[in-house]
Short mmCIF file of N, CA and C in Angstrom, two decimals:
data_model
loop_
_atom_site.label_atom_id
_atom_site.label_comp_id
_atom_site.label_asym_id
_atom_site.label_seq_id
_atom_site.Cartn_x
_atom_site.Cartn_y
_atom_site.Cartn_z
N MET A 742 137.24 -45.02 -13.75
CA MET A 742 137.49 -44.21 -12.58
C MET A 742 138.30 -42.99 -13.01
N SER A 743 137.85 -41.83 -12.58
CA SER A 743 138.49 -40.58 -12.96
C SER A 743 139.26 -40.01 -11.79
N THR A 744 140.49 -39.60 -12.07
CA THR A 744 141.29 -38.97 -11.02
C THR A 744 141.75 -37.61 -11.51
N THR A 745 141.81 -36.67 -10.59
CA THR A 745 142.26 -35.32 -10.92
C THR A 745 143.40 -34.93 -10.01
N THR A 746 144.34 -35.82 -9.83
CA THR A 746 145.46 -35.55 -8.94
C THR A 746 146.27 -34.38 -9.47
N GLY A 747 146.46 -33.38 -8.61
CA GLY A 747 147.28 -32.23 -8.97
C GLY A 747 146.54 -31.19 -9.78
N LEU A 748 145.31 -31.43 -10.15
CA LEU A 748 144.55 -30.46 -10.94
C LEU A 748 143.49 -29.81 -10.06
N SER A 749 143.23 -28.56 -10.36
CA SER A 749 142.19 -27.85 -9.63
C SER A 749 140.83 -28.24 -10.18
N SER A 750 139.87 -28.42 -9.31
CA SER A 750 138.52 -28.78 -9.75
C SER A 750 137.72 -27.55 -10.13
N GLU A 751 138.25 -26.36 -9.89
CA GLU A 751 137.56 -25.13 -10.22
C GLU A 751 138.18 -24.52 -11.47
N ILE A 752 137.33 -23.95 -12.30
CA ILE A 752 137.81 -23.29 -13.50
C ILE A 752 137.58 -21.79 -13.33
N THR A 753 138.57 -21.02 -13.70
CA THR A 753 138.45 -19.57 -13.60
C THR A 753 137.97 -19.02 -14.94
N MET A 754 137.55 -17.78 -14.94
CA MET A 754 137.09 -17.14 -16.16
C MET A 754 138.23 -17.10 -17.18
N GLU A 755 139.43 -16.83 -16.71
CA GLU A 755 140.58 -16.76 -17.61
C GLU A 755 140.85 -18.11 -18.28
N SER A 756 140.82 -19.19 -17.49
CA SER A 756 141.06 -20.51 -18.06
C SER A 756 139.92 -20.92 -18.99
N PHE A 757 138.69 -20.53 -18.66
CA PHE A 757 137.56 -20.83 -19.52
C PHE A 757 137.70 -20.13 -20.87
N LEU A 758 138.07 -18.84 -20.85
CA LEU A 758 138.24 -18.10 -22.10
C LEU A 758 139.41 -18.64 -22.91
N THR A 759 140.47 -19.08 -22.23
CA THR A 759 141.61 -19.68 -22.93
C THR A 759 141.16 -20.95 -23.64
N LEU A 760 140.41 -21.78 -22.96
CA LEU A 760 139.88 -23.01 -23.55
C LEU A 760 138.96 -22.69 -24.72
N PHE A 761 138.11 -21.70 -24.57
CA PHE A 761 137.17 -21.30 -25.62
C PHE A 761 137.91 -20.82 -26.87
N THR A 762 138.88 -19.93 -26.69
CA THR A 762 139.62 -19.42 -27.85
C THR A 762 140.48 -20.51 -28.49
N THR A 763 141.01 -21.42 -27.68
CA THR A 763 141.79 -22.53 -28.24
C THR A 763 140.90 -23.43 -29.08
N GLN A 764 139.69 -23.70 -28.61
CA GLN A 764 138.75 -24.52 -29.37
C GLN A 764 138.42 -23.84 -30.69
N LEU A 765 138.17 -22.53 -30.65
CA LEU A 765 137.87 -21.81 -31.89
C LEU A 765 139.06 -21.79 -32.83
N GLN A 766 140.25 -21.68 -32.29
CA GLN A 766 141.47 -21.60 -33.09
C GLN A 766 141.73 -22.90 -33.85
N TYR A 767 141.45 -24.03 -33.24
CA TYR A 767 141.80 -25.32 -33.84
C TYR A 767 140.64 -26.04 -34.52
N GLN A 768 139.52 -25.41 -34.64
CA GLN A 768 138.44 -26.09 -35.34
C GLN A 768 138.62 -25.98 -36.85
N ASP A 769 138.04 -26.91 -37.55
CA ASP A 769 138.14 -26.95 -39.01
C ASP A 769 137.22 -25.88 -39.59
N PRO A 770 137.77 -24.89 -40.33
CA PRO A 770 136.91 -23.83 -40.87
C PRO A 770 135.89 -24.34 -41.89
N LEU A 771 136.16 -25.48 -42.55
CA LEU A 771 135.22 -26.02 -43.52
C LEU A 771 134.12 -26.84 -42.84
N ASP A 772 134.39 -27.29 -41.62
CA ASP A 772 133.41 -28.07 -40.88
C ASP A 772 133.39 -27.58 -39.43
N PRO A 773 132.86 -26.35 -39.18
CA PRO A 773 132.89 -25.80 -37.81
C PRO A 773 132.00 -26.59 -36.87
N GLN A 774 132.42 -26.61 -35.60
CA GLN A 774 131.63 -27.30 -34.58
C GLN A 774 130.47 -26.41 -34.16
N ASP A 775 129.46 -27.03 -33.60
CA ASP A 775 128.32 -26.29 -33.07
C ASP A 775 128.72 -25.70 -31.72
N ASN A 776 128.80 -24.40 -31.65
CA ASN A 776 129.26 -23.73 -30.44
C ASN A 776 128.13 -23.34 -29.49
N SER A 777 126.92 -23.74 -29.80
CA SER A 777 125.80 -23.33 -28.95
C SER A 777 125.94 -23.86 -27.53
N GLU A 778 126.41 -25.10 -27.37
CA GLU A 778 126.62 -25.66 -26.04
C GLU A 778 127.72 -24.91 -25.30
N PHE A 779 128.79 -24.60 -26.04
CA PHE A 779 129.91 -23.90 -25.42
C PHE A 779 129.50 -22.48 -25.00
N LEU A 780 128.73 -21.81 -25.85
CA LEU A 780 128.25 -20.47 -25.52
C LEU A 780 127.26 -20.51 -24.35
N SER A 781 126.48 -21.56 -24.27
CA SER A 781 125.57 -21.73 -23.14
C SER A 781 126.35 -21.86 -21.84
N GLN A 782 127.44 -22.64 -21.90
CA GLN A 782 128.29 -22.78 -20.72
C GLN A 782 128.94 -21.45 -20.35
N LEU A 783 129.34 -20.67 -21.37
CA LEU A 783 129.93 -19.35 -21.12
C LEU A 783 128.91 -18.44 -20.42
N ALA A 784 127.67 -18.48 -20.86
CA ALA A 784 126.62 -17.66 -20.23
C ALA A 784 126.39 -18.09 -18.79
N GLN A 785 126.37 -19.41 -18.55
CA GLN A 785 126.19 -19.91 -17.18
C GLN A 785 127.37 -19.51 -16.30
N PHE A 786 128.57 -19.60 -16.87
CA PHE A 786 129.76 -19.24 -16.10
C PHE A 786 129.74 -17.75 -15.76
N THR A 787 129.34 -16.92 -16.71
CA THR A 787 129.25 -15.48 -16.48
C THR A 787 128.22 -15.16 -15.40
N ALA A 788 127.08 -15.84 -15.45
CA ALA A 788 126.04 -15.62 -14.43
C ALA A 788 126.55 -16.02 -13.05
N LEU A 789 127.27 -17.14 -12.97
CA LEU A 789 127.83 -17.58 -11.70
C LEU A 789 128.85 -16.58 -11.18
N GLU A 790 129.69 -16.06 -12.08
CA GLU A 790 130.69 -15.08 -11.67
C GLU A 790 130.02 -13.80 -11.15
N GLN A 791 128.95 -13.35 -11.82
CA GLN A 791 128.23 -12.16 -11.36
C GLN A 791 127.58 -12.41 -10.00
N GLU A 792 127.08 -13.60 -9.78
CA GLU A 792 126.48 -13.93 -8.48
C GLU A 792 127.54 -13.89 -7.38
N GLN A 793 128.73 -14.40 -7.68
CA GLN A 793 129.82 -14.35 -6.71
C GLN A 793 130.22 -12.91 -6.39
N GLN A 794 130.25 -12.05 -7.42
CA GLN A 794 130.57 -10.64 -7.20
C GLN A 794 129.50 -9.97 -6.35
N GLN A 795 128.24 -10.29 -6.59
CA GLN A 795 127.16 -9.71 -5.78
C GLN A 795 127.28 -10.15 -4.33
N THR A 796 127.66 -11.39 -4.12
CA THR A 796 127.85 -11.89 -2.76
C THR A 796 128.98 -11.13 -2.07
N GLU A 797 130.07 -10.87 -2.81
CA GLU A 797 131.18 -10.10 -2.25
C GLU A 797 130.74 -8.67 -1.93
N TYR A 798 129.96 -8.06 -2.83
CA TYR A 798 129.48 -6.70 -2.60
C TYR A 798 128.58 -6.64 -1.37
N LEU A 799 127.70 -7.63 -1.21
CA LEU A 799 126.82 -7.67 -0.03
C LEU A 799 127.63 -7.85 1.24
N SER A 800 128.68 -8.65 1.17
CA SER A 800 129.56 -8.83 2.32
C SER A 800 130.24 -7.51 2.67
N ASP A 801 130.69 -6.79 1.63
CA ASP A 801 131.32 -5.49 1.86
C ASP A 801 130.32 -4.51 2.47
N LEU A 802 129.08 -4.51 1.98
CA LEU A 802 128.06 -3.62 2.54
C LEU A 802 127.77 -3.96 3.99
N SER A 803 127.76 -5.24 4.30
CA SER A 803 127.55 -5.66 5.68
C SER A 803 128.68 -5.16 6.57
N SER A 804 129.90 -5.22 6.07
CA SER A 804 131.05 -4.73 6.83
C SER A 804 130.96 -3.22 7.04
N ILE A 805 130.53 -2.51 6.00
CA ILE A 805 130.38 -1.06 6.11
C ILE A 805 129.29 -0.72 7.12
N ASP A 806 128.18 -1.47 7.08
CA ASP A 806 127.09 -1.24 8.03
C ASP A 806 127.55 -1.47 9.46
N THR A 807 128.32 -2.53 9.67
CA THR A 807 128.84 -2.83 11.00
C THR A 807 129.77 -1.72 11.47
N ALA A 808 130.65 -1.26 10.59
CA ALA A 808 131.58 -0.18 10.95
C ALA A 808 130.82 1.10 11.27
N SER A 809 129.78 1.39 10.50
CA SER A 809 128.97 2.58 10.75
C SER A 809 128.29 2.51 12.12
N LEU A 810 127.77 1.34 12.46
CA LEU A 810 127.13 1.15 13.76
C LEU A 810 128.15 1.34 14.88
N GLN A 811 129.35 0.80 14.69
CA GLN A 811 130.40 0.95 15.70
C GLN A 811 130.77 2.42 15.88
N LEU A 812 130.88 3.15 14.77
CA LEU A 812 131.21 4.58 14.87
C LEU A 812 130.11 5.34 15.60
N ASP A 813 128.85 5.00 15.31
CA ASP A 813 127.74 5.64 16.03
C ASP A 813 127.83 5.36 17.52
N GLN A 814 128.09 4.10 17.88
CA GLN A 814 128.18 3.74 19.29
C GLN A 814 129.36 4.45 19.97
N ILE A 815 130.48 4.55 19.27
CA ILE A 815 131.64 5.25 19.83
C ILE A 815 131.31 6.72 20.04
N GLY A 816 130.62 7.33 19.06
CA GLY A 816 130.24 8.73 19.18
C GLY A 816 129.33 8.99 20.37
N VAL A 817 128.33 8.14 20.54
CA VAL A 817 127.41 8.30 21.66
C VAL A 817 128.13 8.04 22.98
N ALA A 818 128.92 6.97 23.03
CA ALA A 818 129.62 6.62 24.27
C ALA A 818 130.62 7.69 24.67
N SER A 819 131.26 8.33 23.69
CA SER A 819 132.26 9.35 24.01
C SER A 819 131.65 10.59 24.66
N GLU A 820 130.34 10.79 24.47
CA GLU A 820 129.67 11.91 25.12
C GLU A 820 129.62 11.75 26.63
N PHE A 821 129.84 10.53 27.12
CA PHE A 821 129.80 10.26 28.56
C PHE A 821 131.16 10.38 29.23
N ILE A 822 132.21 10.66 28.46
CA ILE A 822 133.55 10.80 29.05
C ILE A 822 133.51 11.92 30.08
N GLY A 823 133.98 11.61 31.29
CA GLY A 823 133.97 12.56 32.39
C GLY A 823 132.72 12.49 33.25
N SER A 824 131.72 11.74 32.81
CA SER A 824 130.48 11.61 33.57
C SER A 824 130.55 10.42 34.51
N THR A 825 129.83 10.53 35.62
CA THR A 825 129.70 9.41 36.54
C THR A 825 128.47 8.63 36.12
N ILE A 826 128.65 7.34 35.87
CA ILE A 826 127.54 6.51 35.43
C ILE A 826 127.34 5.34 36.38
N THR A 827 126.15 4.80 36.35
CA THR A 827 125.84 3.56 37.06
C THR A 827 125.79 2.46 36.00
N TYR A 828 126.42 1.34 36.32
CA TYR A 828 126.45 0.22 35.38
C TYR A 828 126.37 -1.08 36.16
N SER A 829 125.99 -2.13 35.46
CA SER A 829 125.90 -3.45 36.09
C SER A 829 127.11 -4.28 35.69
N ASP A 830 127.34 -5.35 36.45
CA ASP A 830 128.40 -6.27 36.04
C ASP A 830 127.86 -7.15 34.91
N ASP A 831 128.69 -8.03 34.39
CA ASP A 831 128.28 -8.85 33.25
C ASP A 831 127.13 -9.79 33.57
N THR A 832 126.95 -10.13 34.83
CA THR A 832 125.84 -11.02 35.21
C THR A 832 124.54 -10.25 35.39
N GLY A 833 124.63 -8.92 35.52
CA GLY A 833 123.46 -8.09 35.73
C GLY A 833 123.01 -8.04 37.17
N GLU A 834 123.76 -8.66 38.07
CA GLU A 834 123.36 -8.71 39.48
C GLU A 834 123.92 -7.54 40.28
N GLY A 835 125.18 -7.19 40.08
CA GLY A 835 125.79 -6.10 40.84
C GLY A 835 125.62 -4.76 40.14
N GLU A 836 125.55 -3.69 40.93
CA GLU A 836 125.40 -2.34 40.40
C GLU A 836 126.55 -1.50 40.92
N TYR A 837 127.23 -0.79 40.01
CA TYR A 837 128.42 -0.02 40.37
C TYR A 837 128.33 1.38 39.77
N THR A 838 129.13 2.30 40.32
CA THR A 838 129.25 3.63 39.73
C THR A 838 130.71 3.90 39.47
N GLY A 839 130.97 4.74 38.48
CA GLY A 839 132.33 5.11 38.16
C GLY A 839 132.35 6.22 37.14
N VAL A 840 133.51 6.86 37.01
CA VAL A 840 133.68 7.95 36.06
C VAL A 840 134.21 7.37 34.75
N VAL A 841 133.56 7.72 33.65
CA VAL A 841 133.98 7.25 32.33
C VAL A 841 135.25 8.00 31.95
N GLU A 842 136.35 7.24 31.78
CA GLU A 842 137.64 7.83 31.43
C GLU A 842 137.87 7.83 29.92
N GLY A 843 137.22 6.93 29.23
CA GLY A 843 137.41 6.83 27.78
C GLY A 843 136.46 5.81 27.18
N VAL A 844 136.64 5.58 25.89
CA VAL A 844 135.82 4.63 25.14
C VAL A 844 136.78 3.73 24.37
N LYS A 845 136.43 2.45 24.27
CA LYS A 845 137.32 1.48 23.65
C LYS A 845 136.53 0.57 22.70
N LEU A 846 137.11 0.29 21.53
CA LEU A 846 136.55 -0.68 20.61
C LEU A 846 137.24 -2.01 20.89
N GLU A 847 136.48 -2.98 21.34
CA GLU A 847 137.03 -4.29 21.71
C GLU A 847 137.35 -5.11 20.47
N GLU A 848 138.15 -6.16 20.63
CA GLU A 848 138.52 -7.03 19.52
C GLU A 848 137.32 -7.69 18.87
N ASP A 849 136.28 -7.96 19.64
CA ASP A 849 135.08 -8.59 19.08
C ASP A 849 134.14 -7.59 18.41
N GLY A 850 134.53 -6.31 18.37
CA GLY A 850 133.74 -5.29 17.69
C GLY A 850 132.76 -4.55 18.58
N THR A 851 132.68 -4.91 19.85
CA THR A 851 131.78 -4.21 20.76
C THR A 851 132.47 -2.95 21.30
N VAL A 852 131.66 -2.00 21.73
CA VAL A 852 132.17 -0.74 22.28
C VAL A 852 132.03 -0.79 23.79
N SER A 853 133.07 -0.34 24.48
CA SER A 853 133.08 -0.35 25.95
C SER A 853 133.50 1.01 26.48
N PHE A 854 133.00 1.31 27.70
CA PHE A 854 133.50 2.45 28.46
C PHE A 854 134.78 1.99 29.16
N VAL A 855 135.69 2.92 29.40
CA VAL A 855 136.85 2.63 30.24
C VAL A 855 136.60 3.34 31.57
N ILE A 856 136.45 2.54 32.63
CA ILE A 856 136.18 3.05 33.98
C ILE A 856 137.21 2.43 34.90
N ASP A 857 137.98 3.28 35.59
CA ASP A 857 139.06 2.82 36.47
C ASP A 857 140.01 1.87 35.75
N GLY A 858 140.28 2.15 34.48
CA GLY A 858 141.21 1.35 33.70
C GLY A 858 140.64 0.04 33.19
N GLU A 859 139.40 -0.26 33.50
CA GLU A 859 138.76 -1.51 33.10
C GLU A 859 137.70 -1.24 32.03
N SER A 860 137.50 -2.22 31.15
CA SER A 860 136.46 -2.11 30.13
C SER A 860 135.11 -2.51 30.69
N VAL A 861 134.11 -1.67 30.44
CA VAL A 861 132.73 -1.95 30.85
C VAL A 861 131.88 -1.83 29.59
N SER A 862 131.24 -2.92 29.20
CA SER A 862 130.42 -2.92 27.99
C SER A 862 129.32 -1.86 28.09
N ILE A 863 129.07 -1.18 26.96
CA ILE A 863 128.01 -0.17 26.97
C ILE A 863 126.64 -0.82 27.19
N SER A 864 126.54 -2.11 26.94
CA SER A 864 125.27 -2.79 27.19
C SER A 864 124.99 -2.92 28.69
N ASN A 865 126.01 -2.70 29.54
CA ASN A 865 125.82 -2.76 30.99
C ASN A 865 125.46 -1.40 31.58
N PHE A 866 125.40 -0.36 30.74
CA PHE A 866 125.08 0.99 31.17
C PHE A 866 123.66 1.03 31.72
N ILE A 867 123.49 1.67 32.88
CA ILE A 867 122.15 1.82 33.47
C ILE A 867 121.70 3.27 33.41
N LYS A 868 122.50 4.20 33.99
CA LYS A 868 122.08 5.60 33.99
C LYS A 868 123.28 6.50 34.27
N VAL A 869 123.09 7.80 33.99
CA VAL A 869 124.08 8.81 34.33
C VAL A 869 123.70 9.35 35.69
N GLU A 870 124.67 9.42 36.57
CA GLU A 870 124.43 9.95 37.91
C GLU A 870 124.31 11.47 37.84
N ASN A 871 123.54 12.07 38.77
CA ASN A 871 123.43 13.51 38.88
C ASN A 871 124.80 14.08 39.20
N SER A 872 125.12 15.21 38.62
CA SER A 872 126.45 15.78 38.81
C SER A 872 126.68 16.28 40.22
N GLY A 873 125.64 16.34 41.03
CA GLY A 873 125.78 16.78 42.42
C GLY A 873 125.78 18.28 42.57
N SER A 874 125.43 19.00 41.54
CA SER A 874 125.40 20.45 41.59
C SER A 874 124.29 20.92 42.52
N ALA A 875 124.60 21.89 43.38
CA ALA A 875 123.63 22.39 44.35
C ALA A 875 122.64 23.34 43.71
N THR A 876 122.95 23.87 42.54
CA THR A 876 122.05 24.81 41.90
C THR A 876 121.20 24.07 40.89
N THR A 877 119.93 24.44 40.88
CA THR A 877 119.03 23.88 39.88
C THR A 877 118.41 25.03 39.12
N GLU A 878 118.12 24.80 37.88
CA GLU A 878 117.56 25.85 37.05
C GLU A 878 116.18 25.44 36.60
N ASP A 879 115.18 26.28 36.91
CA ASP A 879 113.81 25.99 36.49
C ASP A 879 113.61 26.63 35.13
N THR A 880 113.42 25.80 34.12
CA THR A 880 113.25 26.33 32.78
C THR A 880 111.78 26.39 32.37
N THR A 881 110.86 26.10 33.29
CA THR A 881 109.44 26.16 33.00
C THR A 881 108.97 27.61 33.08
N PRO A 882 108.40 28.15 32.00
CA PRO A 882 107.96 29.55 32.04
C PRO A 882 106.73 29.72 32.93
N ASP A 883 106.64 30.89 33.60
CA ASP A 883 105.50 31.21 34.46
C ASP A 883 104.42 31.85 33.60
N THR A 884 103.33 31.14 33.41
CA THR A 884 102.25 31.67 32.57
C THR A 884 101.02 32.02 33.39
N SER A 885 101.16 32.18 34.70
CA SER A 885 100.01 32.53 35.54
C SER A 885 99.54 33.94 35.22
N ALA A 886 98.26 34.16 35.30
CA ALA A 886 97.61 35.46 35.07
C ALA A 886 97.84 35.98 33.66
N GLY A 887 98.07 35.07 32.70
CA GLY A 887 98.18 35.50 31.32
C GLY A 887 99.48 36.22 30.99
N VAL A 888 100.48 36.19 31.86
CA VAL A 888 101.74 36.87 31.58
C VAL A 888 102.85 35.84 31.49
N LEU A 889 103.62 35.94 30.43
CA LEU A 889 104.79 35.09 30.27
C LEU A 889 106.00 35.92 30.63
N ASP A 890 106.66 35.57 31.72
CA ASP A 890 107.81 36.33 32.20
C ASP A 890 109.07 35.69 31.64
N THR A 891 109.79 36.41 30.79
CA THR A 891 111.04 35.89 30.24
C THR A 891 112.16 36.82 30.63
N ASP A 892 113.18 36.28 31.24
CA ASP A 892 114.36 37.05 31.61
C ASP A 892 115.43 36.83 30.56
N THR A 893 115.95 37.93 30.01
CA THR A 893 117.07 37.81 29.07
C THR A 893 118.19 38.67 29.58
N ASP A 894 119.35 38.07 29.77
CA ASP A 894 120.52 38.79 30.28
C ASP A 894 121.53 38.90 29.15
N THR A 895 121.58 40.09 28.51
CA THR A 895 122.50 40.28 27.40
C THR A 895 123.68 41.15 27.80
N THR A 896 123.58 41.85 28.94
CA THR A 896 124.68 42.69 29.41
C THR A 896 124.90 42.40 30.88
N ALA A 897 125.75 43.21 31.51
CA ALA A 897 126.01 43.04 32.94
C ALA A 897 124.81 43.44 33.77
N THR A 898 123.89 44.22 33.21
CA THR A 898 122.69 44.63 33.95
C THR A 898 121.56 43.67 33.60
N ASP A 899 120.61 43.53 34.52
CA ASP A 899 119.50 42.62 34.34
C ASP A 899 118.38 43.34 33.62
N THR A 900 118.00 42.84 32.45
CA THR A 900 116.90 43.41 31.68
C THR A 900 115.76 42.41 31.69
N THR A 901 114.60 42.82 32.19
CA THR A 901 113.44 41.92 32.26
C THR A 901 112.43 42.38 31.23
N GLU A 902 111.93 41.42 30.48
CA GLU A 902 110.99 41.73 29.42
C GLU A 902 109.70 40.97 29.70
N ASP A 903 108.56 41.67 29.81
CA ASP A 903 107.28 41.02 30.04
C ASP A 903 106.50 40.95 28.73
N THR A 904 106.01 39.77 28.44
CA THR A 904 105.20 39.58 27.25
C THR A 904 103.83 39.13 27.69
N THR A 905 102.80 39.81 27.23
CA THR A 905 101.43 39.47 27.63
C THR A 905 100.86 38.45 26.66
N ILE A 906 100.24 37.43 27.24
CA ILE A 906 99.58 36.43 26.42
C ILE A 906 98.12 36.85 26.31
N ALA A 907 97.63 36.93 25.10
CA ALA A 907 96.24 37.34 24.88
C ALA A 907 95.30 36.33 25.50
N GLU A 908 94.31 36.84 26.23
CA GLU A 908 93.34 35.97 26.87
C GLU A 908 92.32 35.54 25.83
N LEU A 909 91.96 34.30 25.87
CA LEU A 909 91.03 33.76 24.89
C LEU A 909 89.61 33.90 25.32
#
């Protein structure tokens, strides 16, 4: 029966190299031991260590990807600050409107709007309400009768420029 009370069951690279150099130091130079098994173990240990490093790197990349996504969501959500939006409650049954006062990164990593001092998940966002402006601007150009009418106001006076579209 083997017991390892008080000893670690894991070997580190440093302890492995210490054991390896100690073995080489105390072997009989006239009758050297076959080190092929020991070198094989060293190669396996090195491969395992590289695999662990790759796992750590992938974990770091995943964290960077998550942080990048959060920054993107914060950037998009911050564009709504000052806007009136319609949103649902967490059950999806109720519909509410409110002015976005800010954006918040929650402890669980999700991004929320701050509306009336409360956090509202961006996943509950439905739409942006119309600003209620009485003026509307028609940006569709008038192309009737082959004439494209474009108004350009570069000074205090109104300058109208007519451009004729060639008839096909």
